[in-house]
PDB file of C-alpha atoms in Angstrom:
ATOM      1  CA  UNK A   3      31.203-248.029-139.418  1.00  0.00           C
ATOM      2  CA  UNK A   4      29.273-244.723-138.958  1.00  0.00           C
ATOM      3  CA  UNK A   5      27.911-243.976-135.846  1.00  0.00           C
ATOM      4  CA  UNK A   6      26.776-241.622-133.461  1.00  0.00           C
ATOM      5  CA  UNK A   7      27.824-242.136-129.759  1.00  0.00           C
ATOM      6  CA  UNK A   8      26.318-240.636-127.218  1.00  0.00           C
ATOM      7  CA  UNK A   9      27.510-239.649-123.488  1.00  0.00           C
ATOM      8  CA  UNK A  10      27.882-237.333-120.007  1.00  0.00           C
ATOM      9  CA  UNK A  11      29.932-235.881-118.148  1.00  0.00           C
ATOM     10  CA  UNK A  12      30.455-233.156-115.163  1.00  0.00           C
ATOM     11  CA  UNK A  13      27.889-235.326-112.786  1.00  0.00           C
ATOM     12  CA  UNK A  14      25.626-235.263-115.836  1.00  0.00           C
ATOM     13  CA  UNK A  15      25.863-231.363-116.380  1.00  0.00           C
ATOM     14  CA  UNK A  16      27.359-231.695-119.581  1.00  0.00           C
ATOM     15  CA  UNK A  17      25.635-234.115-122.355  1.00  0.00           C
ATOM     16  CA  UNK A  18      27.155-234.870-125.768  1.00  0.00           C
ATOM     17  CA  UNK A  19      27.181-236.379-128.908  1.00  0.00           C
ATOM     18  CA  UNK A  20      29.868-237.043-131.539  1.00  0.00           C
ATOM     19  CA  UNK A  21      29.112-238.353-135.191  1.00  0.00           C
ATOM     20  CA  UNK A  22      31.689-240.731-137.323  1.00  0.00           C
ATOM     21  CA  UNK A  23      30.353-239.948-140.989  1.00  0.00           C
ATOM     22  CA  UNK A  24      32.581-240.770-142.993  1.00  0.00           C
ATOM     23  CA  UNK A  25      30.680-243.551-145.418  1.00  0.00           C
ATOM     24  CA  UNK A  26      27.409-241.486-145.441  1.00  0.00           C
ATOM     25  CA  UNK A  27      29.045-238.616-146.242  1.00  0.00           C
ATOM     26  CA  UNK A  28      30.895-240.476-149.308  1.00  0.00           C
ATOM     27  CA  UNK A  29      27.427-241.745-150.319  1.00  0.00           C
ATOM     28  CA  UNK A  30      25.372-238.733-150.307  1.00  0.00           C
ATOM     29  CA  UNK A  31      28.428-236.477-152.427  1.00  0.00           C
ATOM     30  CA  UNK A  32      29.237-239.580-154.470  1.00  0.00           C
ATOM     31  CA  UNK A  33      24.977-239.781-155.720  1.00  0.00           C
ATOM     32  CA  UNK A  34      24.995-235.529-155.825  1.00  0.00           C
ATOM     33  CA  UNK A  35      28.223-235.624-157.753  1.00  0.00           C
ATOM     34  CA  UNK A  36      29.662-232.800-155.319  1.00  0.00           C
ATOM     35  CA  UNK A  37      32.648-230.444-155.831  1.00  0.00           C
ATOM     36  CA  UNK A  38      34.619-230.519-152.723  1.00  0.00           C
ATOM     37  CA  UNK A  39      33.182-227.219-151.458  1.00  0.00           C
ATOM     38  CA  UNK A  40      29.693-228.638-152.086  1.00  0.00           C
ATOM     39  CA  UNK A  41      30.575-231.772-150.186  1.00  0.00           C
ATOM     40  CA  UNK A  42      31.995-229.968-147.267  1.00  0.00           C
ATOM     41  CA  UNK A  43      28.491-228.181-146.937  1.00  0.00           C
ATOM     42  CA  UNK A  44      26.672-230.865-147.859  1.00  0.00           C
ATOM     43  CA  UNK A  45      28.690-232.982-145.492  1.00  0.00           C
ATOM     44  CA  UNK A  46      28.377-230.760-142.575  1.00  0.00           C
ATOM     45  CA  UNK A  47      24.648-230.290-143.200  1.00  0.00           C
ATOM     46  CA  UNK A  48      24.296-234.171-142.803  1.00  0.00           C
ATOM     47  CA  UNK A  49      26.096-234.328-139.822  1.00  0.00           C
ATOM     48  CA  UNK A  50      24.052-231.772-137.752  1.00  0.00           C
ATOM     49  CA  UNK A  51      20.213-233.462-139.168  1.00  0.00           C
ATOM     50  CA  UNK A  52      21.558-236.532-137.896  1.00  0.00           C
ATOM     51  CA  UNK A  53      22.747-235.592-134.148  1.00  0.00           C
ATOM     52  CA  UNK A  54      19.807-233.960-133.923  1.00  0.00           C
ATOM     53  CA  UNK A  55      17.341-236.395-135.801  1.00  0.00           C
ATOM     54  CA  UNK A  56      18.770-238.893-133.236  1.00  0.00           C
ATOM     55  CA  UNK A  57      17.666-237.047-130.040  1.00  0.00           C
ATOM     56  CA  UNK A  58      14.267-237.294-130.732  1.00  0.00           C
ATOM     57  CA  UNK A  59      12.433-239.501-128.590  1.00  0.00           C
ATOM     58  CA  UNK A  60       9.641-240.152-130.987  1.00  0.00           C
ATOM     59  CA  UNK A  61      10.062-243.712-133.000  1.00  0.00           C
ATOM     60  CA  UNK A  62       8.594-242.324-136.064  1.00  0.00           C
ATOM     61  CA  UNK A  63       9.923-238.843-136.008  1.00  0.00           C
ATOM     62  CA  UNK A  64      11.726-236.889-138.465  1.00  0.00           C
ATOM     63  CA  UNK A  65      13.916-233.586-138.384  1.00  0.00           C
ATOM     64  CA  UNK A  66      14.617-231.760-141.840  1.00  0.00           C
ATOM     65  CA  UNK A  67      16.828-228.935-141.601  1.00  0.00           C
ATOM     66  CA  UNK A  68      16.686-226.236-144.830  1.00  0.00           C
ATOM     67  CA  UNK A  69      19.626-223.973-145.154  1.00  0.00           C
ATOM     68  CA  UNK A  70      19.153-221.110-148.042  1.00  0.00           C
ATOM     69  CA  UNK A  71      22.380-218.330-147.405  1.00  0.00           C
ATOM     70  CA  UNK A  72      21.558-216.263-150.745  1.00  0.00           C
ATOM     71  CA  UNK A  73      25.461-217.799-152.135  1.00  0.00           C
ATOM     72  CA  UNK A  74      26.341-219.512-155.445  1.00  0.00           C
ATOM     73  CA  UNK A  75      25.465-223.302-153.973  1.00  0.00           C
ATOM     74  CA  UNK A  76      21.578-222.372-153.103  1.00  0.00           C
ATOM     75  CA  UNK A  77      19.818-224.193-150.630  1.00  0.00           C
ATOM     76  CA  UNK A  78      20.708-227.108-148.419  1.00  0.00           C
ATOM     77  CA  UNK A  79      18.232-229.843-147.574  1.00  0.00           C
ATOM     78  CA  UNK A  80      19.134-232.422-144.668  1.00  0.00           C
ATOM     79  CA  UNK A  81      16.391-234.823-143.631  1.00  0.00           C
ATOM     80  CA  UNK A  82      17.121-237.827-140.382  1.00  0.00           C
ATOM     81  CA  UNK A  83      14.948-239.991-139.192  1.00  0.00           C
ATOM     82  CA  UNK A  84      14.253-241.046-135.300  1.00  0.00           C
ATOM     83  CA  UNK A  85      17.698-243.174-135.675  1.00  0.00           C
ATOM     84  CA  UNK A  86      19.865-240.581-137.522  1.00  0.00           C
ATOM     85  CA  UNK A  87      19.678-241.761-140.586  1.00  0.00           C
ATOM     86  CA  UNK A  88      19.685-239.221-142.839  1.00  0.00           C
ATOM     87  CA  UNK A  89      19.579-237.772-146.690  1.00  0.00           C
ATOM     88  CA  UNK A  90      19.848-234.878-148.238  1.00  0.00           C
ATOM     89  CA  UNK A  91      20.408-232.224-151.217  1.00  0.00           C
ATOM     90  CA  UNK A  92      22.766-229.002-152.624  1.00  0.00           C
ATOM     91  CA  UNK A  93      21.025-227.333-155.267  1.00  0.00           C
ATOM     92  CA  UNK A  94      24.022-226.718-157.028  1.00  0.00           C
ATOM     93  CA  UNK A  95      26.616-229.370-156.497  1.00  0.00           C
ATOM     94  CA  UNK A  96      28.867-228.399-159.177  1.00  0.00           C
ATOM     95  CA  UNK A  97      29.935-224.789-157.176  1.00  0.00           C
ATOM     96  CA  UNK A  98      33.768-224.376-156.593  1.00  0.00           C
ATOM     97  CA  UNK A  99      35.362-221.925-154.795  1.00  0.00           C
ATOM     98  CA  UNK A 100      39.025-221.289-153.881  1.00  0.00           C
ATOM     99  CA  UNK A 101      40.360-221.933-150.733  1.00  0.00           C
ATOM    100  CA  UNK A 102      40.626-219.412-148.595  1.00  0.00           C
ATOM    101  CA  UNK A 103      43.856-217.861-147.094  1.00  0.00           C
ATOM    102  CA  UNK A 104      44.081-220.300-144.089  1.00  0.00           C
ATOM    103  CA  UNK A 105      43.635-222.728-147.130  1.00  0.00           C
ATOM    104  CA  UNK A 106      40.197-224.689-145.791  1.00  0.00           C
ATOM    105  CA  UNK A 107      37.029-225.096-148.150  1.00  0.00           C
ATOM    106  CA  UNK A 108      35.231-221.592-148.155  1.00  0.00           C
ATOM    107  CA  UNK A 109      31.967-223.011-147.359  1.00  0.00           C
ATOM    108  CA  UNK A 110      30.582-219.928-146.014  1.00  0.00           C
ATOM    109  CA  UNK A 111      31.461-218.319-149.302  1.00  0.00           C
ATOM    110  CA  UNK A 112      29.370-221.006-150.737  1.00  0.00           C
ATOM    111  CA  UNK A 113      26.504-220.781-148.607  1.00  0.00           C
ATOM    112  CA  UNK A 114      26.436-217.304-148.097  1.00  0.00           C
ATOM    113  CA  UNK A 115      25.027-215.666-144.490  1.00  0.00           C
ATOM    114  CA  UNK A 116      22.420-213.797-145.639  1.00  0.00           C
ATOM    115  CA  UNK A 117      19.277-216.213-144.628  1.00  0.00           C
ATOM    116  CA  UNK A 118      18.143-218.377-142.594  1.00  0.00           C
ATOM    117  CA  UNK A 119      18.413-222.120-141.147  1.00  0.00           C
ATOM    118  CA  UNK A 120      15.016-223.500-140.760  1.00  0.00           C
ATOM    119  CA  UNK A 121      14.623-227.049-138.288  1.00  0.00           C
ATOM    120  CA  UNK A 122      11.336-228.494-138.701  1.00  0.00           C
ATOM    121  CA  UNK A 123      10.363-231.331-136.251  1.00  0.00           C
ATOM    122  CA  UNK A 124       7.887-234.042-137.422  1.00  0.00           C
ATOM    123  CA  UNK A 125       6.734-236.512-134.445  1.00  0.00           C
ATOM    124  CA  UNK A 126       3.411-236.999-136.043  1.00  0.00           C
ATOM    125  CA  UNK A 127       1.239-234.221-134.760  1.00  0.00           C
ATOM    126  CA  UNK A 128      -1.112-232.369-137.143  1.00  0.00           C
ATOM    127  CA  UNK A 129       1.701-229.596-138.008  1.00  0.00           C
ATOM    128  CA  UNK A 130       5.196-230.001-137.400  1.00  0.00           C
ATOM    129  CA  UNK A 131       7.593-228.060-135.237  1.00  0.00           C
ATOM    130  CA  UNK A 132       9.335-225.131-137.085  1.00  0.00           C
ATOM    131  CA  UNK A 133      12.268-223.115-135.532  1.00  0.00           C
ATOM    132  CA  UNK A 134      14.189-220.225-137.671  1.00  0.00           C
ATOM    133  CA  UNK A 135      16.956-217.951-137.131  1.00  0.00           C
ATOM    134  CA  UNK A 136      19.232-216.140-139.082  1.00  0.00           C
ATOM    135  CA  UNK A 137      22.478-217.599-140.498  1.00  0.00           C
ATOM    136  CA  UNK A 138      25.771-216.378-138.718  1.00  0.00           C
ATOM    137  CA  UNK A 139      28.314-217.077-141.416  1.00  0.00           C
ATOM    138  CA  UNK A 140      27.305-219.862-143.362  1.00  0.00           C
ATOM    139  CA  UNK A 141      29.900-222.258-141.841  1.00  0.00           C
ATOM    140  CA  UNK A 142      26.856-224.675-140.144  1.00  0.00           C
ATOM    141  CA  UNK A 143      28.266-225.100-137.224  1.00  0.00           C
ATOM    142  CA  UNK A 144      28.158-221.938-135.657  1.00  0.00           C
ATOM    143  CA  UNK A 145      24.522-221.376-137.211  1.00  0.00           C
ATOM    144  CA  UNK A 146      23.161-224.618-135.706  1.00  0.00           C
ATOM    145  CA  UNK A 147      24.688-223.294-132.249  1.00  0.00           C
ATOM    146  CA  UNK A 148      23.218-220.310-132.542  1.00  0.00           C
ATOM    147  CA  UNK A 149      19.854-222.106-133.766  1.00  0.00           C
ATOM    148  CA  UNK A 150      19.759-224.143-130.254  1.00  0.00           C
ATOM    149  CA  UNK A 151      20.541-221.584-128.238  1.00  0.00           C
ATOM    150  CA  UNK A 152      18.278-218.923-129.887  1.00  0.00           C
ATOM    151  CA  UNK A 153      15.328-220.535-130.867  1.00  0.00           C
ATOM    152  CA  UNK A 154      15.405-223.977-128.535  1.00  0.00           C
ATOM    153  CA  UNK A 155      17.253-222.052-125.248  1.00  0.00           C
ATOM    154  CA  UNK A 156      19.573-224.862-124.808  1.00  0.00           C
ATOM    155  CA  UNK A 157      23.673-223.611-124.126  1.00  0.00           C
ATOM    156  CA  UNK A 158      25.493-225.603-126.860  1.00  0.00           C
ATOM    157  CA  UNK A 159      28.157-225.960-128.887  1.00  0.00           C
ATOM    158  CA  UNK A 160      28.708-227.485-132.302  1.00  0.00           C
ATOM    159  CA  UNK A 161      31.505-228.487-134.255  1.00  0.00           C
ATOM    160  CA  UNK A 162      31.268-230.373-137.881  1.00  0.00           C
ATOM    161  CA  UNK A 163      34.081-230.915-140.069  1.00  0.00           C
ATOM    162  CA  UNK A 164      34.633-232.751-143.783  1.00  0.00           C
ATOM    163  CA  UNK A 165      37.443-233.608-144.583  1.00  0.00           C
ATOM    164  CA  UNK A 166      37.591-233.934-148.593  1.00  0.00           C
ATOM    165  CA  UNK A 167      41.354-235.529-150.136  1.00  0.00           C
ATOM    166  CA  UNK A 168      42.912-234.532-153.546  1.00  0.00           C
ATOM    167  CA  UNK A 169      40.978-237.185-155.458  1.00  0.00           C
ATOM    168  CA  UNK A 170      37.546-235.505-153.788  1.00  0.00           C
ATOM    169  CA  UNK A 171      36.560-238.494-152.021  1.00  0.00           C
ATOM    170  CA  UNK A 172      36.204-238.319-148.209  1.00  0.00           C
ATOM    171  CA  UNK A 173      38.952-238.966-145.849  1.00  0.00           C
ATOM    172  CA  UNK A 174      37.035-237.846-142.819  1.00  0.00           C
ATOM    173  CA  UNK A 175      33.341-236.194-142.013  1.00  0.00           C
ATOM    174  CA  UNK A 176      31.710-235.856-138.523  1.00  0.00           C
ATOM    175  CA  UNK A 177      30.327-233.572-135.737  1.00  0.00           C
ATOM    176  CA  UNK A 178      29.454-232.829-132.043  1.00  0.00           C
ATOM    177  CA  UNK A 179      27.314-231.084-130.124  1.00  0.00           C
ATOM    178  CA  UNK A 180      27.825-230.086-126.306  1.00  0.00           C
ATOM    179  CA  UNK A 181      24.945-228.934-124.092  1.00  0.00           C
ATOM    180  CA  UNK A 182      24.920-228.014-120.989  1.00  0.00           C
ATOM    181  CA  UNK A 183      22.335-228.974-118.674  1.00  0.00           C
ATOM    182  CA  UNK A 184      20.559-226.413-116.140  1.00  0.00           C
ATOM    183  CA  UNK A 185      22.948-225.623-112.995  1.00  0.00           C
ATOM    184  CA  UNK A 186      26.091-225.977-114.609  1.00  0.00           C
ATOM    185  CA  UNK A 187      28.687-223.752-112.980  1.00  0.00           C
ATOM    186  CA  UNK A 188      30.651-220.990-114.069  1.00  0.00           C
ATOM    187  CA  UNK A 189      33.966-223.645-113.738  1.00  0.00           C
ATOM    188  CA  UNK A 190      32.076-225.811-115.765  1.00  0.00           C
ATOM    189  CA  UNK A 191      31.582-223.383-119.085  1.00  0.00           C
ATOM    190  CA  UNK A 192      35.235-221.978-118.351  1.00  0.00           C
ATOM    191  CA  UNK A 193      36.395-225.136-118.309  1.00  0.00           C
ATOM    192  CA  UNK A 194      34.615-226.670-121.433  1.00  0.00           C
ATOM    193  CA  UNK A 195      34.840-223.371-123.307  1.00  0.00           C
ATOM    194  CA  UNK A 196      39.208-223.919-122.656  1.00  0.00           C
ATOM    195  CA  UNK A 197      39.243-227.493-123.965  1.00  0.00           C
ATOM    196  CA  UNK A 198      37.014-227.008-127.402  1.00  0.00           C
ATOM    197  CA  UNK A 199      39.380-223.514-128.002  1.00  0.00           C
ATOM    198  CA  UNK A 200      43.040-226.024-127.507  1.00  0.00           C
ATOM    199  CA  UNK A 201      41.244-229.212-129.447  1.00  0.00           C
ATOM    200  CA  UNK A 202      43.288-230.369-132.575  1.00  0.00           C
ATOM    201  CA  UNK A 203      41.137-229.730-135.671  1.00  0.00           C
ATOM    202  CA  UNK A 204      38.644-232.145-135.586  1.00  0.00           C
ATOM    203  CA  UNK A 205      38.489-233.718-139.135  1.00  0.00           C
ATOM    204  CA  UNK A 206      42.075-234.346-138.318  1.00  0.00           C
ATOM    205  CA  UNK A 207      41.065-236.280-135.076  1.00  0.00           C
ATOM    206  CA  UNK A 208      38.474-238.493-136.789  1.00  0.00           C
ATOM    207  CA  UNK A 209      41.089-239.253-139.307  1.00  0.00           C
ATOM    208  CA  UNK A 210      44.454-240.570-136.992  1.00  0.00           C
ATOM    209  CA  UNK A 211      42.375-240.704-133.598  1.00  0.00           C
ATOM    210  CA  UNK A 212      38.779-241.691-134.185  1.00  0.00           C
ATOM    211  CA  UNK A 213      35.788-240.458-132.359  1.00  0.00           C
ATOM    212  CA  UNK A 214      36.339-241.672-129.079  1.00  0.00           C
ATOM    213  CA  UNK A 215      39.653-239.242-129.147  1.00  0.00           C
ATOM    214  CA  UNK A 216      36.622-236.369-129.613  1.00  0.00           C
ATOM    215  CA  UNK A 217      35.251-236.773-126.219  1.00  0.00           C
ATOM    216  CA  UNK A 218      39.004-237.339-124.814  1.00  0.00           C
ATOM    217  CA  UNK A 219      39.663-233.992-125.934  1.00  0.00           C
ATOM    218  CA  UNK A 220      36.519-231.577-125.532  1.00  0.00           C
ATOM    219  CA  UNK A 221      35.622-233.475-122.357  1.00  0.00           C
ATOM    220  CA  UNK A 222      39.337-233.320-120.834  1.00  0.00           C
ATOM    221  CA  UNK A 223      39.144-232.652-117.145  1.00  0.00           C
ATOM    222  CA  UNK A 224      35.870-234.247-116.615  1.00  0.00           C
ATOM    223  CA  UNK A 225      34.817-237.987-116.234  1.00  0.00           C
ATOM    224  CA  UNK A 226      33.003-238.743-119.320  1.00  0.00           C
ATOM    225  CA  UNK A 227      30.319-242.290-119.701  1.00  0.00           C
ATOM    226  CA  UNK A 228      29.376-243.519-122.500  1.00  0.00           C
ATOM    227  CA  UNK A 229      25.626-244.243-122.404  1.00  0.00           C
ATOM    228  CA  UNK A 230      24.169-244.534-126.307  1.00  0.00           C
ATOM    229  CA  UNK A 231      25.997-245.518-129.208  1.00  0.00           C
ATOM    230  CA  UNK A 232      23.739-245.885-132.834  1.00  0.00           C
ATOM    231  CA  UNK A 233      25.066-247.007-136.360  1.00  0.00           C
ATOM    232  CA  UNK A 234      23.511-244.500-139.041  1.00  0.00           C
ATOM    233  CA  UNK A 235      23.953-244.456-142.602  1.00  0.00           C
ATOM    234  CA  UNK A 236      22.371-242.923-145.363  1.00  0.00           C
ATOM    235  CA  UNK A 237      19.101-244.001-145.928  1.00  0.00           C
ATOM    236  CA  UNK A 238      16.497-242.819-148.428  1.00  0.00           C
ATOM    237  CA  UNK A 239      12.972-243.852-148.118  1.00  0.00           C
ATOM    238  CA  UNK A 240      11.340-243.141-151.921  1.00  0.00           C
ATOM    239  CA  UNK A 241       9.846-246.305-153.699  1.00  0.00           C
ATOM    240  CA  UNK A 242       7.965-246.721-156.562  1.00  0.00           C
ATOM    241  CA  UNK A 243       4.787-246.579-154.738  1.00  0.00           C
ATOM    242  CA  UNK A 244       5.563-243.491-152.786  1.00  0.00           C
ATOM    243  CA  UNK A 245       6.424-241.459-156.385  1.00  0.00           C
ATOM    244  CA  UNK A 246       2.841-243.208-158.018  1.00  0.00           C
ATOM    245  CA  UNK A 247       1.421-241.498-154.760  1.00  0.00           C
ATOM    246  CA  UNK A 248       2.768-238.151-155.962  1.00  0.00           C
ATOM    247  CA  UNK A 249       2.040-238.601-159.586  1.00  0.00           C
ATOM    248  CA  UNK A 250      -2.153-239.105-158.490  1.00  0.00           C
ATOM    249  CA  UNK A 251      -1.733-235.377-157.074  1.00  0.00           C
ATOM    250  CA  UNK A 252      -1.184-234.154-160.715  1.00  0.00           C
ATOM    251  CA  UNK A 253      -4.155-232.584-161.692  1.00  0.00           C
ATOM    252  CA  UNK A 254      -6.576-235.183-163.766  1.00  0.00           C
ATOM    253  CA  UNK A 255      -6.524-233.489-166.846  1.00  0.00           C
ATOM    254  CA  UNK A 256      -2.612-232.523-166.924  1.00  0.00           C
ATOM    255  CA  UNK A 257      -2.232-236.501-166.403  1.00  0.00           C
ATOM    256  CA  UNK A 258      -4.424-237.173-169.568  1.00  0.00           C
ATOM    257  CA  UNK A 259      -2.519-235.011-171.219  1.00  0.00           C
ATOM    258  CA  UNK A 260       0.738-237.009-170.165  1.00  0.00           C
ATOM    259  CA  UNK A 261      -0.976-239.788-171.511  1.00  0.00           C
ATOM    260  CA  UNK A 262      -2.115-238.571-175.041  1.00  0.00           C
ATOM    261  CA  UNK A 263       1.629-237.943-175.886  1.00  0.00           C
ATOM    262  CA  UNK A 264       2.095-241.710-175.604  1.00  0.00           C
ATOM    263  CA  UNK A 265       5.441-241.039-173.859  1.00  0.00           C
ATOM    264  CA  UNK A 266       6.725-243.521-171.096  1.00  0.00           C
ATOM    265  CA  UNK A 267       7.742-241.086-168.163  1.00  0.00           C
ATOM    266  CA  UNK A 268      11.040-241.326-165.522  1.00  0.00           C
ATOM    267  CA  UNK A 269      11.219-239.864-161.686  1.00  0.00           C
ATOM    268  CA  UNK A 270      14.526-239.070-160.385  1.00  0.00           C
ATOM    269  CA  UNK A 271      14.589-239.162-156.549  1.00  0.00           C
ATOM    270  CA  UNK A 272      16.089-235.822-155.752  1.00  0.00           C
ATOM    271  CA  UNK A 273      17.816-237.586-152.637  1.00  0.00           C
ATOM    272  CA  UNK A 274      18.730-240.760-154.256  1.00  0.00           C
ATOM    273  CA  UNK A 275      19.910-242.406-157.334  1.00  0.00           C
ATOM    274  CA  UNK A 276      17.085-244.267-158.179  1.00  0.00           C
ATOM    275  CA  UNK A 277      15.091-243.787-161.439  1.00  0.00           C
ATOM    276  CA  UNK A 278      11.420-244.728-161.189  1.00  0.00           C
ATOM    277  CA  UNK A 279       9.990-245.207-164.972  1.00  0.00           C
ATOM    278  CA  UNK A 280       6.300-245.647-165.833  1.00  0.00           C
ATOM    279  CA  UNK A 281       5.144-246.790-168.976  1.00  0.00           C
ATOM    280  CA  UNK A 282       1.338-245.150-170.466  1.00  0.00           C
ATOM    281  CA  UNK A 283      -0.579-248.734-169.063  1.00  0.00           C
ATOM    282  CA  UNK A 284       0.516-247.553-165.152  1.00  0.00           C
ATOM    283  CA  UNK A 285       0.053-243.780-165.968  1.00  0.00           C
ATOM    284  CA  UNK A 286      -3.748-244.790-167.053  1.00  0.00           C
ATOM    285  CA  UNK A 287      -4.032-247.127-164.016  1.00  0.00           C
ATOM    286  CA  UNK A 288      -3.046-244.218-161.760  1.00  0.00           C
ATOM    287  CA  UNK A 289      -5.916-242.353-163.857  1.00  0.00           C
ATOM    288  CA  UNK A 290      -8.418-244.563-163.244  1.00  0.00           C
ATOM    289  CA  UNK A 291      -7.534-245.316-159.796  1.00  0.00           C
ATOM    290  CA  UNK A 292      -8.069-241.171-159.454  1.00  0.00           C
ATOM    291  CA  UNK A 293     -11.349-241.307-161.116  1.00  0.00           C
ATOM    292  CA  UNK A 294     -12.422-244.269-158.462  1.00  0.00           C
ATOM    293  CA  UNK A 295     -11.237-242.426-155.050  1.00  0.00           C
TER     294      UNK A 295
END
């Protein structure tokens, strides 16, 4: 079962938070019908909304991160709710690269570095929270480290890893980030800094190991507690009243004009497989009900 799994360490100068994400993973690539390069950034993308998504203290909240590099796979949309649910988007799933010489998926490549990585916070307020800084390499991981630290001040690290077999399905996909808290001592970063530079590749961990094996290894040294641990999934939240809702927003008389062609129309949800269809008698409905409000 996914989950994220939450805990602290160094007399509660070190927090962290390590993501199983396998399944989800799976889902979201299987739905976008992702290359292996694609799912790797996809993948990865996932990952990070959903640690983060899940340390919001808001019930309702939601985090979206947007990823745009100027590469051949376009932009990368990652949405997670309060819980760490997430879903999400590659505008080009189809891109391939070749590996590169170390033979790993050239994500960067994919993504390209030239851009930005945009967090926006939702916890209900009249605008949302929006924090930007410029991609790194296009790998994720070292952009959302240098997000937190840049834009939210917090010391971090972040690892995220997919691990994508020869029949492209996924073998192993997950994450963690490391903060540490004000105060931390010098022999605290040396320490931490030596134990994330000697880890064994962490796809590989979450594959033989499992995620307990990730704190075991970046938190070697220290005495670690569990204190959270959350099942998340994937989890898309589009219905057919939530795309009727959109389709009112079309202009009145573009709408009429949907409806003199006498054509049933069909909505793809962009993060989701489902197909919402509406035959001429709803469009009009949705017509009148425009006229009325």
């Amino acid at each position: 079962m996914d989950k994220i799994i939450r805990a602290t360490a160094g007399d509660g100068f070190i927090k962290m938070a390590v993501i199983n994400a396998k399944d989800l993973v799976q889902r979201a690539c299987d739905i976008h019908s992702c290359s292996p390069t694609a799912s790797a950034a996809l993948g990865r993308t996932l990952c990070a909304a959903s640690l983060l998504g899940n340390a919001m203290k808001e019930e309702n909240a939601s985090l979206t991160i947007r990823i745009n590099g100027g590469g051949p796979i376009g932009g990368i949309v990652a949405v997670s709710d309060a819980e760490g649910c997430v879903r999400g988007y590659v505008e080009d799933p189809s891109v391939d690269l070749p590996l590169r010489q170390d033979g790993k998926l050239d994500v960067g490549a994919a993504v390209g570095h030239d851009g930005m990585l945009t967090v926006s916070r939702d916890i209900g307020l009249r605008e949302p929270y929006i924090g930007s800084t410029e991609l790194v390499s296009g790998e994720i991981a070292e952009d959302i480290t240098a997000y937190l630290l840049e834009s939210e001040q917090i010391p971090s690290a972040c690892a995220l890893g997919v691990l994508v077999d020869t029949d492209r399905s996924i073998k192993a996909a997950g994450g963690f980030i490391v903060q540490l808290m004000p105060g931390a001592s010098d022999d605290i970063i040396s320490k931490l800094e030596e134990n994330i530079f000697y880890m064994d590749q962490l796809t590989t961990i979450l594959d033989e190991d499992g995620v307990e094996e990730v704190f075991s290894q970046v938190l070697k040294g220290f005495e670690h507690h569990i204190v959270e641990e959350y099942p998340v999934l994937y989890r898309c939240y589009c219905s057919r009243d939530r795309v009727a809702q959109a389709l009112s927003v079309i202009d009145r008389k573009d709408l009429e004009e949907i409806i003199a062609e006498g054509n049933p129309i069909s909505v793809k949800c962009q993060f989701c497989d489902a197909v919402y269809s509406f035959e001429n008698s709803d469009l009009r409905a949705i017509l009148e009900d425009k006229k009325i409000n």
